[in-house]
Tab-separated table of C-alpha atoms and ligand atoms in Angstrom:
chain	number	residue	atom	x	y	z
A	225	UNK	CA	-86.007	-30.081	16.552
A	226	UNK	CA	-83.322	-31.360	14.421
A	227	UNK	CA	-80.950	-33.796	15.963
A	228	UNK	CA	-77.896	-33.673	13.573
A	229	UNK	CA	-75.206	-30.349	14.203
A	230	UNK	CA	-73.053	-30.769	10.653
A	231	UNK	CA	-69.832	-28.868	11.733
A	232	UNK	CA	-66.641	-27.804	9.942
A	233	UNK	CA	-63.881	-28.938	11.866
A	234	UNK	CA	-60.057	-28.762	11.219
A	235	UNK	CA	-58.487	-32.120	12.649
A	236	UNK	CA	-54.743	-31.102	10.639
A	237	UNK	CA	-52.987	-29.238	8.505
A	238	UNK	CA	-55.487	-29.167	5.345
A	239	UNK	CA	-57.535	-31.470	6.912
A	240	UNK	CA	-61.040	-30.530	6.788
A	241	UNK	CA	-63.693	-32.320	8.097
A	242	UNK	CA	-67.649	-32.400	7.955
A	243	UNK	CA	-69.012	-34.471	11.068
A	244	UNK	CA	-71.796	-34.226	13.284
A	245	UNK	CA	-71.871	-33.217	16.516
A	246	UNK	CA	-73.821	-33.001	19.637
A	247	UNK	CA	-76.489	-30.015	19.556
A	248	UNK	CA	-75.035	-28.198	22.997
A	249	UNK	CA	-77.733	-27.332	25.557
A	250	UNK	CA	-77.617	-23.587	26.471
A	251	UNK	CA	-76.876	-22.507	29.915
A	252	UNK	CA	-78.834	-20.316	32.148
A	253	UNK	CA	-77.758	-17.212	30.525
A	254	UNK	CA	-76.972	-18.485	27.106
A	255	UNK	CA	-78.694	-18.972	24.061
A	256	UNK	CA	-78.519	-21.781	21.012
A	257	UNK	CA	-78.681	-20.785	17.523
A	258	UNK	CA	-79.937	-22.026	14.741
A	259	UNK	CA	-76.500	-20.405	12.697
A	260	UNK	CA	-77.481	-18.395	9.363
A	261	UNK	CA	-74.044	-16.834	7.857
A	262	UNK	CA	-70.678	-17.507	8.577
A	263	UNK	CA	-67.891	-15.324	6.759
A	264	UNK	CA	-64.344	-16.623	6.406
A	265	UNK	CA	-61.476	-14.925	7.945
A	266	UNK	CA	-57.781	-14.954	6.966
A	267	UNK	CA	-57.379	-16.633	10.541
A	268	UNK	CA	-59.599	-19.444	9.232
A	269	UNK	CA	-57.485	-20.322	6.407
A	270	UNK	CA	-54.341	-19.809	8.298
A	271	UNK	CA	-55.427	-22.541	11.196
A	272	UNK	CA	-56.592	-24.763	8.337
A	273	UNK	CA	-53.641	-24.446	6.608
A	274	UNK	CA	-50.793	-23.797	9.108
A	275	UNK	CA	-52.795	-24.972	12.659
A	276	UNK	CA	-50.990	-22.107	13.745
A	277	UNK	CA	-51.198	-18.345	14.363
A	278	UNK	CA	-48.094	-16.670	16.690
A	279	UNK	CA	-48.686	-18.838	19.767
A	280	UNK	CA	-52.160	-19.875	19.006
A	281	UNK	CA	-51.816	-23.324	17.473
A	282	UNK	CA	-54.877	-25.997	17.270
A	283	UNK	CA	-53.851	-29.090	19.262
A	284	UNK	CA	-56.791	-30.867	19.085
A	285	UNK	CA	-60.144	-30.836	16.595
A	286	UNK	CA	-61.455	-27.073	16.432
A	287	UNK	CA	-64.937	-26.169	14.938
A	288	UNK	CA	-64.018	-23.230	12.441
A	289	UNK	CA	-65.410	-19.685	12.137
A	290	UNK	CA	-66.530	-16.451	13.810
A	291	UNK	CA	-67.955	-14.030	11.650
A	292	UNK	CA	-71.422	-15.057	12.050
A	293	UNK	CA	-75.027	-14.388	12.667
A	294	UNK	CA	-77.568	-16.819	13.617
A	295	UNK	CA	-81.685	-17.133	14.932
A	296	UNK	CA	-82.110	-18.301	18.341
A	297	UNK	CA	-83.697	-21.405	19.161
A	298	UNK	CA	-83.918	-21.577	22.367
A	299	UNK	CA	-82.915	-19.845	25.620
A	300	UNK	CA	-81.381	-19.972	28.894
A	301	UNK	CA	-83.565	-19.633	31.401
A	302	UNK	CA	-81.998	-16.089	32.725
A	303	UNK	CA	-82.255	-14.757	29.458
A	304	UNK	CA	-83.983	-11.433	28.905
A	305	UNK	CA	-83.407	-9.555	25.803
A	306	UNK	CA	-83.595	-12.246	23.857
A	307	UNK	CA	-86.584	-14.378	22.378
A	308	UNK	CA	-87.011	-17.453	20.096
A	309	UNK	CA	-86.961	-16.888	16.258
A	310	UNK	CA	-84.876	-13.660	16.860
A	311	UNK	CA	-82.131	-13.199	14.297
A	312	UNK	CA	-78.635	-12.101	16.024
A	313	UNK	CA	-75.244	-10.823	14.923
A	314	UNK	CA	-72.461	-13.319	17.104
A	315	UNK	CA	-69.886	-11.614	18.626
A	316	UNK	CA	-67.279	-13.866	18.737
A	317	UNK	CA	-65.208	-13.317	21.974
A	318	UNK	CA	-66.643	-13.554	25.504
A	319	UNK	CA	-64.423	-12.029	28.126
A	320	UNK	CA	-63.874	-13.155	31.666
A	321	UNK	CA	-66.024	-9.948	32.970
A	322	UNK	CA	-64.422	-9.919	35.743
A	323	UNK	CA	-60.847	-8.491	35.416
A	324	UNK	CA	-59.263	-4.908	35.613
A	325	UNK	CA	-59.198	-4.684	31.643
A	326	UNK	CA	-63.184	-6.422	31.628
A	327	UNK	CA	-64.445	-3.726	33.877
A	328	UNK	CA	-62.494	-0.807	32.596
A	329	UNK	CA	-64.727	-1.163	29.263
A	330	UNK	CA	-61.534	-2.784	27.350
A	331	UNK	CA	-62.552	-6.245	27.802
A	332	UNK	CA	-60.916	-7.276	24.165
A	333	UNK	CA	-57.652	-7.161	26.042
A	334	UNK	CA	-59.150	-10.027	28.812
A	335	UNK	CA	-56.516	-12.509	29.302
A	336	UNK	CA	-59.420	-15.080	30.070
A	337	UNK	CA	-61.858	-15.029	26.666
A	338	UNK	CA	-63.696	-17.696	25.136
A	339	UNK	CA	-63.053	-16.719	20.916
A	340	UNK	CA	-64.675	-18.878	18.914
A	341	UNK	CA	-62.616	-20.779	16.678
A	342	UNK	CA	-59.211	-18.863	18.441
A	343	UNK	CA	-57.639	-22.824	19.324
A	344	UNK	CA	-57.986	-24.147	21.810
A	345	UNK	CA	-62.242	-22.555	21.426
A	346	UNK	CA	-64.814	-24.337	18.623
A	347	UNK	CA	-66.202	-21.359	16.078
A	348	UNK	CA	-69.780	-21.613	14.930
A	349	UNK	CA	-69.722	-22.460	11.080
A	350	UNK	CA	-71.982	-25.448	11.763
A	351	UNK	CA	-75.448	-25.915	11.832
A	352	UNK	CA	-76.539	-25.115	16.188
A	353	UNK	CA	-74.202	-23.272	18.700
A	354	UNK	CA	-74.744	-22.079	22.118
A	355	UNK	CA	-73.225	-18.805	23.022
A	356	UNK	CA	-73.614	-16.194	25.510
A	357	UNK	CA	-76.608	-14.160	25.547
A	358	UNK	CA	-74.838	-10.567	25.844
A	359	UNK	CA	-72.500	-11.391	23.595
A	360	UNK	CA	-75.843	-11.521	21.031
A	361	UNK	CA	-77.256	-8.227	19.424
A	362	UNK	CA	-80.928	-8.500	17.781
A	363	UNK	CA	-80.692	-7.710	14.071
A	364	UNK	CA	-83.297	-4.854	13.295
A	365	UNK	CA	-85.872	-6.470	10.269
A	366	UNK	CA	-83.798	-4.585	7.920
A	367	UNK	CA	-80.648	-6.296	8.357
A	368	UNK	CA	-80.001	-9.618	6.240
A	369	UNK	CA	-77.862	-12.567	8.298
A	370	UNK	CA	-74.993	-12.067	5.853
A	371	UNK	CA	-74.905	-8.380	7.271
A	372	UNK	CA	-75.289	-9.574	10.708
A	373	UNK	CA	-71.938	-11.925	10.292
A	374	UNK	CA	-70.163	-9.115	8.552
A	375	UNK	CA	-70.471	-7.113	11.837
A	376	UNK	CA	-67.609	-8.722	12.808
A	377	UNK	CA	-64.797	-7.781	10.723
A	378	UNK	CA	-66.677	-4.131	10.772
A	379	UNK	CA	-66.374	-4.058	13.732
A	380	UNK	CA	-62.590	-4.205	13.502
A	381	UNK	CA	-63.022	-1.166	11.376
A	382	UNK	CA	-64.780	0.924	13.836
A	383	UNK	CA	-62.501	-0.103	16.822
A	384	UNK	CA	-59.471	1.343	14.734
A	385	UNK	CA	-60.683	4.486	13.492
A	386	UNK	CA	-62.013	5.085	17.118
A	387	UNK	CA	-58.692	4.508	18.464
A	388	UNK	CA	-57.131	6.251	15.349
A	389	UNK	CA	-59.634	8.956	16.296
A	390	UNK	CA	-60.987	9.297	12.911
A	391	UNK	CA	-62.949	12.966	12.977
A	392	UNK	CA	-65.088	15.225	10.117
A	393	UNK	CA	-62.331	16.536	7.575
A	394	UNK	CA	-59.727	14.007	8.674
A	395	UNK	CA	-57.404	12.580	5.640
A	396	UNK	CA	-56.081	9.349	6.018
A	397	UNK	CA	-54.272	6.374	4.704
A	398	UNK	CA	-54.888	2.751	4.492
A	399	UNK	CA	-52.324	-0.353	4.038
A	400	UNK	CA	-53.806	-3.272	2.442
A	401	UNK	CA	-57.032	-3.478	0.606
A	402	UNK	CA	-58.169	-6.714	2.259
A	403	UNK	CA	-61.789	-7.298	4.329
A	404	UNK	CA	-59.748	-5.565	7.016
A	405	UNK	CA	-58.760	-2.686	5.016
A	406	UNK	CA	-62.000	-2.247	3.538
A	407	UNK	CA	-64.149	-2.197	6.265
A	408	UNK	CA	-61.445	0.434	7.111
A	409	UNK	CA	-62.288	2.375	4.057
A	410	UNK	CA	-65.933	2.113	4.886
A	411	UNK	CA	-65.744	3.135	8.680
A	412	UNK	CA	-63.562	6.123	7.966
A	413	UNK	CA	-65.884	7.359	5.480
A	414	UNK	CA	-68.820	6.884	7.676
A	415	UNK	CA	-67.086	8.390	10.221
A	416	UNK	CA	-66.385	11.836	8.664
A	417	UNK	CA	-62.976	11.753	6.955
A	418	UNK	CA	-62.501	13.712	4.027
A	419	UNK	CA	-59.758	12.007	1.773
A	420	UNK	CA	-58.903	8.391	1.915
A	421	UNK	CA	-55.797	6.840	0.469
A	422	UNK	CA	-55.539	2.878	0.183
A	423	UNK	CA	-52.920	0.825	-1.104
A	424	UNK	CA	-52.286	-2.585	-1.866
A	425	UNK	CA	-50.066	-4.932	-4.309
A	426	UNK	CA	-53.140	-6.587	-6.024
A	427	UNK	CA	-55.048	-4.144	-8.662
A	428	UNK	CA	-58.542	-5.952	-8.302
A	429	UNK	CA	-58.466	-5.016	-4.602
A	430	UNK	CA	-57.860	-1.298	-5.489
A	431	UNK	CA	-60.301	-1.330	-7.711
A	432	UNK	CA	-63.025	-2.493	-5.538
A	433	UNK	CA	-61.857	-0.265	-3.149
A	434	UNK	CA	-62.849	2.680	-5.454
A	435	UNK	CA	-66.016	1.320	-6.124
A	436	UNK	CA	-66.248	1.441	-2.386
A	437	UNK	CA	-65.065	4.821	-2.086
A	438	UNK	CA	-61.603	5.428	-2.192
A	439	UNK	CA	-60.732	8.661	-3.234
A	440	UNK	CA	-57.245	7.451	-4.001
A	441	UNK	CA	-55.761	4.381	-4.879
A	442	UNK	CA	-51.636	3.029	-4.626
A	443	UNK	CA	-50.855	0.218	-6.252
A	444	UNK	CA	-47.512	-0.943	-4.125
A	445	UNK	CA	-44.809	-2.472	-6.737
A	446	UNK	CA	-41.305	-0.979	-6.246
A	447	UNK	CA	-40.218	1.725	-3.933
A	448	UNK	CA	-38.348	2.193	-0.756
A	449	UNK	CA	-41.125	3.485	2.248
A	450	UNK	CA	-40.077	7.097	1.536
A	451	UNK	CA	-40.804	7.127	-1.926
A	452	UNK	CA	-44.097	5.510	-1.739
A	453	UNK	CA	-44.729	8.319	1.110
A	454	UNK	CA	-44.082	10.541	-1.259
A	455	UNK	CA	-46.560	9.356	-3.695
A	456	UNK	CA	-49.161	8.822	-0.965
A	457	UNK	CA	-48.325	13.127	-0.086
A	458	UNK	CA	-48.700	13.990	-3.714
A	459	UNK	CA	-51.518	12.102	-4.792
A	460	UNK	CA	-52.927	14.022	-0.803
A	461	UNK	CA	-51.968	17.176	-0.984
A	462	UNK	CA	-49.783	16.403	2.039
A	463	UNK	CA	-48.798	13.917	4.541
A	464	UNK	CA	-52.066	12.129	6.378
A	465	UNK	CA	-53.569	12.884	9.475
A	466	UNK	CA	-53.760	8.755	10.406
A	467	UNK	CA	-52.618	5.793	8.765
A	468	UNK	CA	-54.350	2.442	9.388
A	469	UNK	CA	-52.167	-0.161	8.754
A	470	UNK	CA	-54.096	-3.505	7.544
A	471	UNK	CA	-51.635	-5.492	6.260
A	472	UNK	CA	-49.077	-6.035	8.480
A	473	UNK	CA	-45.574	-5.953	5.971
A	474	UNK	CA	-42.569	-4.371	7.526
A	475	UNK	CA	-42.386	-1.789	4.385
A	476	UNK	CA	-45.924	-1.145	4.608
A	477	UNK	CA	-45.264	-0.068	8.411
A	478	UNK	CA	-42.290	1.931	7.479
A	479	UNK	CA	-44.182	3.914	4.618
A	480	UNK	CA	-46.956	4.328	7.021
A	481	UNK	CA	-44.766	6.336	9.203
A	482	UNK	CA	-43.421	8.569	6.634
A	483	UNK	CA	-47.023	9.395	5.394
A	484	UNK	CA	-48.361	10.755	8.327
A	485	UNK	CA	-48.036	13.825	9.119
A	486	UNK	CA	-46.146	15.454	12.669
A	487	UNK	CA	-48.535	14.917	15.521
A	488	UNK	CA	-50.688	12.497	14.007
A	489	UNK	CA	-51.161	8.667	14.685
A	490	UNK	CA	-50.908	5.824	12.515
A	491	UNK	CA	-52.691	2.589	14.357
A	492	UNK	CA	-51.157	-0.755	13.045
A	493	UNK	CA	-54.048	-3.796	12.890
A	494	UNK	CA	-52.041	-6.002	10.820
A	495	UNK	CA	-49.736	-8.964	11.896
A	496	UNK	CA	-47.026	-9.542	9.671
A	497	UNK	CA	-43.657	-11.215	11.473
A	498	UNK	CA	-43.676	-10.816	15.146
A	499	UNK	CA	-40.394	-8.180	15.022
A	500	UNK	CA	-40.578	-5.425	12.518
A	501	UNK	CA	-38.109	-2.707	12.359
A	502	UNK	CA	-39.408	0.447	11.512
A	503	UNK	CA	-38.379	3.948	12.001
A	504	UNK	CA	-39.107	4.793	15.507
A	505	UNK	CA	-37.141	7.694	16.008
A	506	UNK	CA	-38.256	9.382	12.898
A	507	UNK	CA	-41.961	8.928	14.762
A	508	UNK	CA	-40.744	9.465	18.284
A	509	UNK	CA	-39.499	12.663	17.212
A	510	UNK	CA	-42.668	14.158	15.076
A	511	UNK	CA	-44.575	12.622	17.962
A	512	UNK	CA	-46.433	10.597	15.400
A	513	UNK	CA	-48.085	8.457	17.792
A	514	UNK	CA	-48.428	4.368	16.955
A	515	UNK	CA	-51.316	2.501	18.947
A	516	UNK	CA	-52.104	-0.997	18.574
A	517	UNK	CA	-55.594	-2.217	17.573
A	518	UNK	CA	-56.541	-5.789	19.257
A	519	UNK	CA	-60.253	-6.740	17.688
A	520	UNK	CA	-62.882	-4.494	19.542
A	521	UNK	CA	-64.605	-4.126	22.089
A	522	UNK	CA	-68.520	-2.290	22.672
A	523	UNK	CA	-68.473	-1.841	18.903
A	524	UNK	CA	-71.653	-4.131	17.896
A	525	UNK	CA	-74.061	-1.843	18.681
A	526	UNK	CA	-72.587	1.426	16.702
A	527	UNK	CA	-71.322	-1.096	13.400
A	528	UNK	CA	-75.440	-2.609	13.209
A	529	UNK	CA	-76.631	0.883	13.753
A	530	UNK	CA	-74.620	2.207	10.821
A	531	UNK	CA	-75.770	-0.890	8.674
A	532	UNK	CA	-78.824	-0.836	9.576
A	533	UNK	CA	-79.375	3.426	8.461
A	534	UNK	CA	-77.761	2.642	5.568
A	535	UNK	CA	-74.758	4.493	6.162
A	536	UNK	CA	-72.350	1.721	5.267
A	537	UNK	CA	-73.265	-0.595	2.987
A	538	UNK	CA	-70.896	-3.747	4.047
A	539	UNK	CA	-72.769	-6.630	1.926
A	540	UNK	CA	-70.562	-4.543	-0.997
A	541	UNK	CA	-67.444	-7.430	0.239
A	542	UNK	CA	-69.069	-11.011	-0.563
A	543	UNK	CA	-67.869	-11.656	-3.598
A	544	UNK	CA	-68.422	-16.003	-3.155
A	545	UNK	CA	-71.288	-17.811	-1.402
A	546	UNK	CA	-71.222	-21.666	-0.313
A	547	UNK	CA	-73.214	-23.893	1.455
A	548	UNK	CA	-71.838	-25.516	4.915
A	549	UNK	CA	-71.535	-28.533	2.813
A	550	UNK	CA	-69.566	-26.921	0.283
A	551	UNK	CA	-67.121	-25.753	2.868
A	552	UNK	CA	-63.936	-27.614	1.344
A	553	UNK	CA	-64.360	-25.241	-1.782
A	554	UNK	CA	-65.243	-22.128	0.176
A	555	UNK	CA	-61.843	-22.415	2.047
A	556	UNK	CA	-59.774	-23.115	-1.345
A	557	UNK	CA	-61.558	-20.187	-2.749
A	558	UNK	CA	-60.975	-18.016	0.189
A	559	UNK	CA	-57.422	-19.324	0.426
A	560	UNK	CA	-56.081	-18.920	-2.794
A	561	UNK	CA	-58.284	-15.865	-3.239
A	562	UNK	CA	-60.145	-17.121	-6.989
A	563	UNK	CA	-61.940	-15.476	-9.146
A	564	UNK	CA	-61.148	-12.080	-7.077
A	565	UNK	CA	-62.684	-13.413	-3.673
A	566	UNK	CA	-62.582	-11.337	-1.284
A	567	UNK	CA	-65.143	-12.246	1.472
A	568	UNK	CA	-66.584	-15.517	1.280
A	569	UNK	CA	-69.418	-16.477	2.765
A	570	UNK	CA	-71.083	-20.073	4.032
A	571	UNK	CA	-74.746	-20.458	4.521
A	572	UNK	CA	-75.173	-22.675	7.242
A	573	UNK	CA	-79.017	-22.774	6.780
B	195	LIG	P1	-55.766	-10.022	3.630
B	195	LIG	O1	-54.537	-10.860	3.570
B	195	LIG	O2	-56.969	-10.455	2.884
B	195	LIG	O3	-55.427	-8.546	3.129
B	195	LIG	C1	-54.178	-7.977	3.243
B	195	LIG	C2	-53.944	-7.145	1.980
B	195	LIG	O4	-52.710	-6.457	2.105
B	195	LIG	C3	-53.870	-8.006	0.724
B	195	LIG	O5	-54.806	-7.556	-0.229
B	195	LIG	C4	-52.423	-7.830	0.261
B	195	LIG	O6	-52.290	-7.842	-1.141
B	195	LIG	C5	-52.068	-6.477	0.862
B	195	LIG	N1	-50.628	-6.250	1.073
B	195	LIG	C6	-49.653	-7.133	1.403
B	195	LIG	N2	-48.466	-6.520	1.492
B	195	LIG	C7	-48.694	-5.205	1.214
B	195	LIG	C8	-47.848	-4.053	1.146
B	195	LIG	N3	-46.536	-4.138	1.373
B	195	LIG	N4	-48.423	-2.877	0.856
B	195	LIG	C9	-49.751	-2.787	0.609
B	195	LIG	N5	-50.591	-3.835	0.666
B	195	LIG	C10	-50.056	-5.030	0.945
B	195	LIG	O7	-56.085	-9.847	5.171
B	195	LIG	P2	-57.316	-9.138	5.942
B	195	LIG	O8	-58.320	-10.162	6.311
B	195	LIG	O9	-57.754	-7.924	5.235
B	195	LIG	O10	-56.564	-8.749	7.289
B	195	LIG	C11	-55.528	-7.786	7.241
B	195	LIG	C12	-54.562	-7.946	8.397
B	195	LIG	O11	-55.211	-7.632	9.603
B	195	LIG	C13	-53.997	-9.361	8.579
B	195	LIG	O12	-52.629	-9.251	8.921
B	195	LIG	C14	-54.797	-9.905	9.738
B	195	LIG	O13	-54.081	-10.877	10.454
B	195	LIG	C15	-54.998	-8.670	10.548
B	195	LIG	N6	-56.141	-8.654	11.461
B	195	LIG	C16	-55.943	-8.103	12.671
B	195	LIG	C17	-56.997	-7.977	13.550
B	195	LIG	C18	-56.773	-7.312	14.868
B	195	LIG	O14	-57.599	-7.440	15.731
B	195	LIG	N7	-55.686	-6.603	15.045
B	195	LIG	C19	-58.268	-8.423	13.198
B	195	LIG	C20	-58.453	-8.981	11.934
B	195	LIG	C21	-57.384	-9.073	11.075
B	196	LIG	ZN1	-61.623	-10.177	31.753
């Protein structure tokens, strides 16, 4: 077996660094992985380029990225489900398992989780990672290692429009035609909803969002909240049943509000500022109901399942490809968003 474990590592602000390290040995109910595709996330480019996010703030070296899939190498000796030469899709957080949230089935709200590349945890955009064998989900033959990383921000997707309650007929709306509001777009579709609306400020993101399937597009460039409501019920036929929120903008919030309809629920994924004011009462008093949306949790198996029968086809967001050695220009193209990037992704093979 190879002996060298080239890793992306942020050591400061900007300051990206390729260096081996040590191939970790798995433990009894862990596996190491050989790691295929690793996507970059906003969060990536923010702790490259800020070491920061809210409180989270990288003290010390931190192995980058999370949205990945990999072929396992080698496992633990408790390991089950799992065999050599198997290709997996990563999911990135592994919870505690043992608090009230972890065994009520909500364990993406576990105060005690090991998220790769989430400081003060290493990520897995490097060449051999160990990680925890339930936390690993066998890609049928049918479904490529790119897919298999792109589970993760899917899954995102299918968290929100189950908490959103996305249903057969529903309309809704989307803020923000990012990876997050795309795999949004996707999900909703997939899950039934008639009529989806999705905004944004940038046109090449609305346009790919047709192409994905939007039946209508906003492009955000002047207008208070309640006029660009307005345009989101006329171009509708009527205020939405649920409004995802992707981008995290206090106006964006506000709009989102006005949009929906009385009795329905908009579900806000984005982080913009920490306070946002937003019209509560106006909500509070159509009982328009607002429910957060913290990653996922039990959402691997339904987002491969719906990849794998073709039902959403999520490859449709790499627009870049790099090699881990290229890494320095995958991260300026992902940060300054070039050439119309919209998901990059490193091969790590
Ligand atoms: P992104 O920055 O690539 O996309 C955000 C999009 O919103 C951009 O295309 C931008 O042009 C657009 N936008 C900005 N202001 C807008 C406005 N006022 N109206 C309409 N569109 C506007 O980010 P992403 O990777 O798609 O992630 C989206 C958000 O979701 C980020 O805030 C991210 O931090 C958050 N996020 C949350 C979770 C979670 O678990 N809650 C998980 C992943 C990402
Ligand atoms: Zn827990």
């Amino acid at each position: 077996m190879a002996t060298e474990n080239l890793s992306a590592i942020v050591y400061g602000k900007n300051d990206l660094r390729l260096e081996n390290r040590p191939i970790p040995e798995p433990g009894p109910n862990e596996v190491l992985l050989r790691m295929g595709q690793v996507g970059i996330c906003g969060s990536d480019v923010s702790y490259l380029t800020k070491l920061a996010i809210g409180h989270f703030i990288v003290k010390s070296p931190m192995v980058l990225g999370h949205e990945s899939a990999g072929t396992v190498v080698k496992c633990g000796e408790k390991v089950k489900h799992l065999k050599k030469g198997d290709r997996v899709a990563i999911e990135p957080g592994v919870p505690c398992r043992m608090c009230d949230l972890c065994k009520a089935g909500r364990y993406n709200l576990c105060q005690d989780v090991y998220f790769c590349a989430t400081p003060p945890d290493d990520g897995n955009l490097c060449r051999y990672y160990k990680h925890a064998a339930d936390f690993c989900f066998k890609l049928p033959d049918n479904v490529s290692l790119e897919e298999g990383a792109l589970c993760e921000p899917m899954s995102v997707g299918v968290h929100a429009c189950r908490r959103a309650g996305v249903f057969l007929g529903s309309s809704v709306l989307i803020c923000g035609a990012g990876p997050i509001g795309l795999v949004n777009l996707l999900v909703a579709k997939a899950m039934g909803a008639a009529k989806v609306c999705i905004t944004d400020l940038v046109e090449n993101r609305l346009n790919l969002a047709k192409e994905l399937g939007a039946d209508h597009t906003l492009l955000v460039k002047s207008g208070s909240p309640e006029e660009l409501a307005k345009q989101v019920e006329a171009a509708m036929g009527g205020c939405v049943d649920i409004t995802i929120e992707c981008c995290g903008a206090e106006p964006s919030i506000c709009m989102g509000i006005y949009a929906t309809k009385s009795g329905g629920v908009m579900v806000i994924i984005g982080h913009g500022p920490a306070e946002v004011k937003m019209p509560i009462i106006n909500a509070a008093t159509r009982e328009v109901d607002i429910r957060g949306v913290f990653r996922y949790a039990n959402c691997y198996p339904a987002t491969l399942e719906m990849i794998a029968s073709g039902k959403v086809n999520v490859k449709r967001l790499i627009t870049h490809r790099f090699k881990l050695e290229e890494s320095h220009q995958a991260f300026e193209t992902a940060r300054t968003g070039a050439g119309g990037a919209v998901k990059v992704m490193i091969s790590c093979e």
